[in-house]
mmCIF file of C-alpha atoms in Angstrom:
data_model
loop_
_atom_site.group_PDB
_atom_site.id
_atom_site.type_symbol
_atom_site.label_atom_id
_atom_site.label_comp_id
_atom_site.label_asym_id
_atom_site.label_seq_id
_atom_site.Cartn_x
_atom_site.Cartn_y
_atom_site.Cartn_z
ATOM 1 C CA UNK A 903 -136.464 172.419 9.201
ATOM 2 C CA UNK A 904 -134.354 169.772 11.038
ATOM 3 C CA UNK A 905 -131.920 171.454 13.599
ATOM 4 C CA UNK A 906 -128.603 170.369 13.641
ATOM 5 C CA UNK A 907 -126.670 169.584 16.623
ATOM 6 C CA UNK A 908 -124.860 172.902 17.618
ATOM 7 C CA UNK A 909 -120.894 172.679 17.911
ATOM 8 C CA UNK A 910 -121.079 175.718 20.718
ATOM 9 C CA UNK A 911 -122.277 172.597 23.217
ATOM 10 C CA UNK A 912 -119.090 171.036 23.038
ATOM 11 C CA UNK A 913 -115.226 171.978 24.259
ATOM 12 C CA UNK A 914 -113.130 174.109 21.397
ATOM 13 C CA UNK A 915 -111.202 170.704 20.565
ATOM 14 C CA UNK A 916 -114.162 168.956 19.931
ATOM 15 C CA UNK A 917 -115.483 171.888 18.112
ATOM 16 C CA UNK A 918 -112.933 171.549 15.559
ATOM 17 C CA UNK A 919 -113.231 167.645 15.232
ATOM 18 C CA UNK A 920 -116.880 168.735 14.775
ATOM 19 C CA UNK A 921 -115.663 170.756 11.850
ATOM 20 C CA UNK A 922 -112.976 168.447 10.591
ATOM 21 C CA UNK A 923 -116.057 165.525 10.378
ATOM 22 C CA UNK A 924 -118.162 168.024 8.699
ATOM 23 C CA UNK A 925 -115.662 168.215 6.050
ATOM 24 C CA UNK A 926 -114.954 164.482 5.947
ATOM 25 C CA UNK A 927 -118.735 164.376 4.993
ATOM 26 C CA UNK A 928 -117.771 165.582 1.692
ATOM 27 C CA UNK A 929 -114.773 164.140 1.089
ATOM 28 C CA UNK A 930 -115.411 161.334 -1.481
ATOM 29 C CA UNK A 931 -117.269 163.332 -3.766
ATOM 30 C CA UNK A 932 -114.109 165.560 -4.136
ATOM 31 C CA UNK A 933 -111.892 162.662 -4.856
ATOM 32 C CA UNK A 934 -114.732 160.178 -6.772
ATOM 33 C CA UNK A 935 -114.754 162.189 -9.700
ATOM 34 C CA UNK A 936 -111.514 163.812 -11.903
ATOM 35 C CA UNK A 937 -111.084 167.615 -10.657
ATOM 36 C CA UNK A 938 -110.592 169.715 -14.059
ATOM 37 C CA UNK A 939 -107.569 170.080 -15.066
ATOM 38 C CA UNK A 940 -107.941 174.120 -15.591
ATOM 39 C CA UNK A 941 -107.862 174.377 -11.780
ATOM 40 C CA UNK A 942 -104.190 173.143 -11.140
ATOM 41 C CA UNK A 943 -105.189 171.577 -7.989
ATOM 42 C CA UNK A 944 -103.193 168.745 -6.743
ATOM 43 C CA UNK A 945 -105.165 166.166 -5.269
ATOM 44 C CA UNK A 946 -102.311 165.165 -3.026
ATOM 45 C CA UNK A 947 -102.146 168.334 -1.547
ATOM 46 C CA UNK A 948 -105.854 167.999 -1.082
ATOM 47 C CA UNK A 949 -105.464 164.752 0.905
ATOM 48 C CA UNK A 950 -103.411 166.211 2.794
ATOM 49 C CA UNK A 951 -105.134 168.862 4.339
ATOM 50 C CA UNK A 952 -108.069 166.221 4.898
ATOM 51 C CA UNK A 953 -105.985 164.148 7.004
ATOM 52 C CA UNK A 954 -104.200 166.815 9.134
ATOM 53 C CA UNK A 955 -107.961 168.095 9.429
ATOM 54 C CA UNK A 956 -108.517 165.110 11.713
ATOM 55 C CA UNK A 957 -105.021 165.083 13.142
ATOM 56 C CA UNK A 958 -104.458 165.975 16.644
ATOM 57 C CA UNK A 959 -104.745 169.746 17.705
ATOM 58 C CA UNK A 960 -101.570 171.602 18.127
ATOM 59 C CA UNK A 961 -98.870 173.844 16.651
ATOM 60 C CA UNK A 962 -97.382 170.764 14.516
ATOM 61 C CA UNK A 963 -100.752 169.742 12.618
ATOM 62 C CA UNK A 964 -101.326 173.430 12.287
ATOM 63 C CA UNK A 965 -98.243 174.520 10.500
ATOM 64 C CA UNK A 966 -98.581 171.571 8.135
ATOM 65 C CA UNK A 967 -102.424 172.454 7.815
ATOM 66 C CA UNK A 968 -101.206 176.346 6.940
ATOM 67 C CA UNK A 969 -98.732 174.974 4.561
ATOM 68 C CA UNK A 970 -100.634 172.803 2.557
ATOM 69 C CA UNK A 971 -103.259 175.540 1.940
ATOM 70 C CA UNK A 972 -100.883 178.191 0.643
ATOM 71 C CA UNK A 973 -99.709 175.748 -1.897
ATOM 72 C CA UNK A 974 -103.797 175.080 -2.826
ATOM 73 C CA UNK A 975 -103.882 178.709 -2.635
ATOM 74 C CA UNK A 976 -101.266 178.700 -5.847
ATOM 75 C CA UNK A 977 -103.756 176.708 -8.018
ATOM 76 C CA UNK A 978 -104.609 178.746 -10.966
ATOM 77 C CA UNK A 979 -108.164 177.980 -10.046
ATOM 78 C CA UNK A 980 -108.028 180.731 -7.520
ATOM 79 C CA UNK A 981 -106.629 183.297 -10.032
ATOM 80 C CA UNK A 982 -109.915 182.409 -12.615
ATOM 81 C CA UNK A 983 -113.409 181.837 -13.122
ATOM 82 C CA UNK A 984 -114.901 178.882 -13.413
ATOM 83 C CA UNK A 985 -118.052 177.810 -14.532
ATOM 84 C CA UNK A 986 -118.752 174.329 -12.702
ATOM 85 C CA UNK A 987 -121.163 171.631 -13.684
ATOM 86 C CA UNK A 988 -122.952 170.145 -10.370
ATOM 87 C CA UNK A 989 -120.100 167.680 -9.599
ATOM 88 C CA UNK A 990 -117.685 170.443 -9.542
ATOM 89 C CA UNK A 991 -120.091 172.503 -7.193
ATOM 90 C CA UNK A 992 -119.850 170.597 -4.362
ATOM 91 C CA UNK A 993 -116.190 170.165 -5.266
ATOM 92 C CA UNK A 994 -115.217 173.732 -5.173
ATOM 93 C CA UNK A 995 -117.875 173.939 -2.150
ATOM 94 C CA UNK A 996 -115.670 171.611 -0.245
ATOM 95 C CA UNK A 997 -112.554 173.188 -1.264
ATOM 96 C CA UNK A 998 -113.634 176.096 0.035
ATOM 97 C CA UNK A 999 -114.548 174.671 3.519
ATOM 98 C CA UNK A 1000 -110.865 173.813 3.476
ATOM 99 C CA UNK A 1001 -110.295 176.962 3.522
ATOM 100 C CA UNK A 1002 -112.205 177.985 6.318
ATOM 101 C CA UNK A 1003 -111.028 175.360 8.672
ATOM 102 C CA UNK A 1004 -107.705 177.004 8.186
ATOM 103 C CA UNK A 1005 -109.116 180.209 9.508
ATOM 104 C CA UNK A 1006 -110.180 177.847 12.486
ATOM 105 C CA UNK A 1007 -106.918 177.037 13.310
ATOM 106 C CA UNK A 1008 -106.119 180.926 13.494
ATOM 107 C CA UNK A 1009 -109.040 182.049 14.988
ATOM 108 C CA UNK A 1010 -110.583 179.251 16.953
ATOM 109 C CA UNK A 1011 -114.306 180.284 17.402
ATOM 110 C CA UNK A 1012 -117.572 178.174 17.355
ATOM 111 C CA UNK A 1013 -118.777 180.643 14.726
ATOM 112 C CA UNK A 1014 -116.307 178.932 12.182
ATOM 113 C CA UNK A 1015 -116.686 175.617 13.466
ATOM 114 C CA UNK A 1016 -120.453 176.038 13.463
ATOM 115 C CA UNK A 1017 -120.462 177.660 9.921
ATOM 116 C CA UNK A 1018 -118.538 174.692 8.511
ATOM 117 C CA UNK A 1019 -121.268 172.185 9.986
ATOM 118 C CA UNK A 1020 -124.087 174.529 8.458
ATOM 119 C CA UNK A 1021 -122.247 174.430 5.151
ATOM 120 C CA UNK A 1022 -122.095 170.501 5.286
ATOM 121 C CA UNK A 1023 -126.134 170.532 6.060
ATOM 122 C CA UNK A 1024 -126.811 172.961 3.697
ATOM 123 C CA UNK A 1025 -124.859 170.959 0.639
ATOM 124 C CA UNK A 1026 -127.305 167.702 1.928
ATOM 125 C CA UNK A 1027 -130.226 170.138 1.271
ATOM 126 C CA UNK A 1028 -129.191 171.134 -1.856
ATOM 127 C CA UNK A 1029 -128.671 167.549 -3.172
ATOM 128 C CA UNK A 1030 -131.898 166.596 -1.280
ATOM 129 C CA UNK A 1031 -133.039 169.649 -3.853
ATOM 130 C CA UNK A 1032 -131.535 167.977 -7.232
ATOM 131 C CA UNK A 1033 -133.047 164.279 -6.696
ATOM 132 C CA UNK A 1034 -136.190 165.516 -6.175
ATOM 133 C CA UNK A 1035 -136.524 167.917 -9.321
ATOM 134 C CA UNK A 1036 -134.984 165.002 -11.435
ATOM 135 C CA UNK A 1037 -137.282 164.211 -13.975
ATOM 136 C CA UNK A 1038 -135.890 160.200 -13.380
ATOM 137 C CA UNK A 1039 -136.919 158.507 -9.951
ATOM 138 C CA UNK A 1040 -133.723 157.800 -7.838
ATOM 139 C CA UNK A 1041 -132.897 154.022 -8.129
ATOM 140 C CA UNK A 1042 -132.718 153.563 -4.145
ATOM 141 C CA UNK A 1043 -136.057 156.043 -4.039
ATOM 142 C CA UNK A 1044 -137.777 152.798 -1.627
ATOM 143 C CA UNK A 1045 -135.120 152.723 0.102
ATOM 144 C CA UNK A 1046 -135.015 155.870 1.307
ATOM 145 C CA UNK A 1047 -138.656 156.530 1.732
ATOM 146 C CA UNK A 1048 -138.147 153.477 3.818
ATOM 147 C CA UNK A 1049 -135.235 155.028 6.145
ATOM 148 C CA UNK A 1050 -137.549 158.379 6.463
ATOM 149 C CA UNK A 1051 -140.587 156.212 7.452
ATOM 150 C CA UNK A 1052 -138.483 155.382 10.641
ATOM 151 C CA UNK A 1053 -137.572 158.374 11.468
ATOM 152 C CA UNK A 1054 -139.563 159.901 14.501
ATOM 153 C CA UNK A 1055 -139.093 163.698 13.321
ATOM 154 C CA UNK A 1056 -137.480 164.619 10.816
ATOM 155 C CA UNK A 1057 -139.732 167.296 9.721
ATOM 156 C CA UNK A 1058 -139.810 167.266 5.974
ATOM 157 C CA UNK A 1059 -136.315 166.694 5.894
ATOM 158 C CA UNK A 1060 -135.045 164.893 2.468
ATOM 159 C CA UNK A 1061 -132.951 161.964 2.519
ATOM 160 C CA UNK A 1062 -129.200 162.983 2.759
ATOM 161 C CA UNK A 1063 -130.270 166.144 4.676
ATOM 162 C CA UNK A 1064 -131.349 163.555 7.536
ATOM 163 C CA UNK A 1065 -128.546 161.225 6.535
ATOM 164 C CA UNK A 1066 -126.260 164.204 7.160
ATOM 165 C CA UNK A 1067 -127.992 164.705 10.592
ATOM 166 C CA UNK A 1068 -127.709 161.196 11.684
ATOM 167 C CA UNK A 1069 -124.113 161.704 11.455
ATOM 168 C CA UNK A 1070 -123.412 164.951 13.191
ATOM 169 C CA UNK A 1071 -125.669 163.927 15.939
ATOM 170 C CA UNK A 1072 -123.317 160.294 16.592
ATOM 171 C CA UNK A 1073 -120.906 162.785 16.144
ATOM 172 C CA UNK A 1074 -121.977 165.323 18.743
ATOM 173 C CA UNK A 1075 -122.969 163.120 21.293
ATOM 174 C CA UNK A 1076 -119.275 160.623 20.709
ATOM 175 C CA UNK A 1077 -116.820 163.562 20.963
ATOM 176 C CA UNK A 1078 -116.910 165.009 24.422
ATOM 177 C CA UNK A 1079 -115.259 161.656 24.921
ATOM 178 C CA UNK A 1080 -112.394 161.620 22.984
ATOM 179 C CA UNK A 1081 -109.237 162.876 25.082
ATOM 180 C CA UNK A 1082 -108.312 166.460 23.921
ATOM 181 C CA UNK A 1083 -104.801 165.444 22.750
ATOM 182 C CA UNK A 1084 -106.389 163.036 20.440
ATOM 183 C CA UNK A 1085 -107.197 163.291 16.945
ATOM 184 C CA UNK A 1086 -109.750 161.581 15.019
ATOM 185 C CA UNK A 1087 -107.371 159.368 13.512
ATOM 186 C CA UNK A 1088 -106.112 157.887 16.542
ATOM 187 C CA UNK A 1089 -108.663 156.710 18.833
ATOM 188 C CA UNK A 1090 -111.115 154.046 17.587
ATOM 189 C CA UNK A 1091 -114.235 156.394 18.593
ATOM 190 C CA UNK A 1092 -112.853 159.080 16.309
ATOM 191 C CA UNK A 1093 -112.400 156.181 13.071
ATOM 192 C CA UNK A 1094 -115.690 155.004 13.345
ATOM 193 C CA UNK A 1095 -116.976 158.554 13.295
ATOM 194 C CA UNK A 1096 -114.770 159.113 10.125
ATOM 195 C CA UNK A 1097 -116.022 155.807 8.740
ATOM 196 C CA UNK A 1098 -119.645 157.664 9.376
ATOM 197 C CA UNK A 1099 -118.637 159.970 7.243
ATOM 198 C CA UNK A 1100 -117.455 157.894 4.639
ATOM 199 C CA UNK A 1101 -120.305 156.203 3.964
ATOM 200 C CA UNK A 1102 -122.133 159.047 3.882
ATOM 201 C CA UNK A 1103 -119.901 160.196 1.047
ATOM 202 C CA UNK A 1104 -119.987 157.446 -0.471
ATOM 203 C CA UNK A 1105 -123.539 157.454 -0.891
ATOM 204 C CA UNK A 1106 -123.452 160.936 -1.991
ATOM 205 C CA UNK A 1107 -120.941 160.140 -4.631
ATOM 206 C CA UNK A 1108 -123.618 157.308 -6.158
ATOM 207 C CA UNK A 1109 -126.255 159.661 -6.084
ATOM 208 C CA UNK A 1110 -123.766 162.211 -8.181
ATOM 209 C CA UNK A 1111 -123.534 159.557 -10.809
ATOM 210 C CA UNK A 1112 -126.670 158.924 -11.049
ATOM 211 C CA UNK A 1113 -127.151 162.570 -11.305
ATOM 212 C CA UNK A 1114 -124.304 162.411 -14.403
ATOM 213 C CA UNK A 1115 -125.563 159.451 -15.958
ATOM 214 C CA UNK A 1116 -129.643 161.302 -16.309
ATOM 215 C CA UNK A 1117 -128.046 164.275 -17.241
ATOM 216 C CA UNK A 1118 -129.545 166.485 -14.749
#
């Protein structure tokens, strides 16, 4: 199994911007597709706590980051249960991981930071997981056998499980040189990492149609 890139190498700032990319990773799937109306969520308050995610590190970004999730935290999804389909998996997945980067900004620790980059890797797995037990071959399938043919090791990795380490490694080896009173959203190095991200999501968001549209 591929290892990732471990977030207890780097500074606690970068640790979280480690976390807050992780996240980013999965952002377009969560806003791609409608979230069900059962769950109350508002998807402003969702972009929200994405963007002060990435914001710079300190007690202003934090109290908006705190306040944003207690009004999530209102959603009548969290009073329920819900039965997703496999869009709404990774949705509620992600929403989740929300929640644990706010117990980042409490607690700092790489064992948060570190779970939230697990989590992201372990989502690419189980995607990896649904294309391949698809009874319908993936309409980029050569294309991605292609970008795994390159790869020198990526030891029986699938696809977006080594698309997902591609990115956390640029990302790893990028931050330690973003200044520690910057956020991701204000240096160039940090918008290209997002921009990583997002095209990584975007990606994942195809395949999720795809997915949809076979009726896996």
């Amino acid at each position: 199994m591929v290892q990732i890139e471990r977030p207890a190498d780097l500074k606690p700032v970068h640790q979280r911007q480690a976390a807050a990319l992780a996240l980013w990773r999965w952002r377009a799937p969560v806003f791609a597709f409608p979230l069900d109306a059962q769950w109350g969520v508002d998807r402003a308050v969702l972009k929200s706590l994405f963007r002060l995610a990435a914001a710079p590190a300190g007690e202003p970004s934090d109290r908006a980051f705190r306040r944003a999730i207690a009004e999530l935290c209102t959603a009548p999804l969290f009073a329920s249960e819900v039965d997703p389909d496999t869009v709404q998996l990774f949705q509620l997945e992600t929403v989740s991981s929300l929640l644990t980067f706010g117990t980042l900004l409490d607690e700092p620790g790489v064992d948060t930071a570190e779970q939230l980059v697990e989590g992201a890797a372990g989502l690419a797995n189980y995607l990896d997981g649904l294309v391949e037990g698809s009874l319908y071959p993936h309409p980029a399938e050569t294309a991605h056998r292609e970008y795994l043919a390159k790869l020198a090791d990526r030891s029986g990795e699938g696809y977006f499980a080594s698309r997902n380490l591609a990115v956390a490694s640029a990302a790893h080896d990028a931050l330690p040189a973003l200044p520690d009173s910057a956020g991701l959203l204000g240096t160039s190095t940090g918008r290209e990492l997002l921009a990583l991200c997002e095209d990584f999501g975007e990606e994942v968001v195809t395949t999720m149609r795809w997915l949809r549209t076979t009726g896996h």
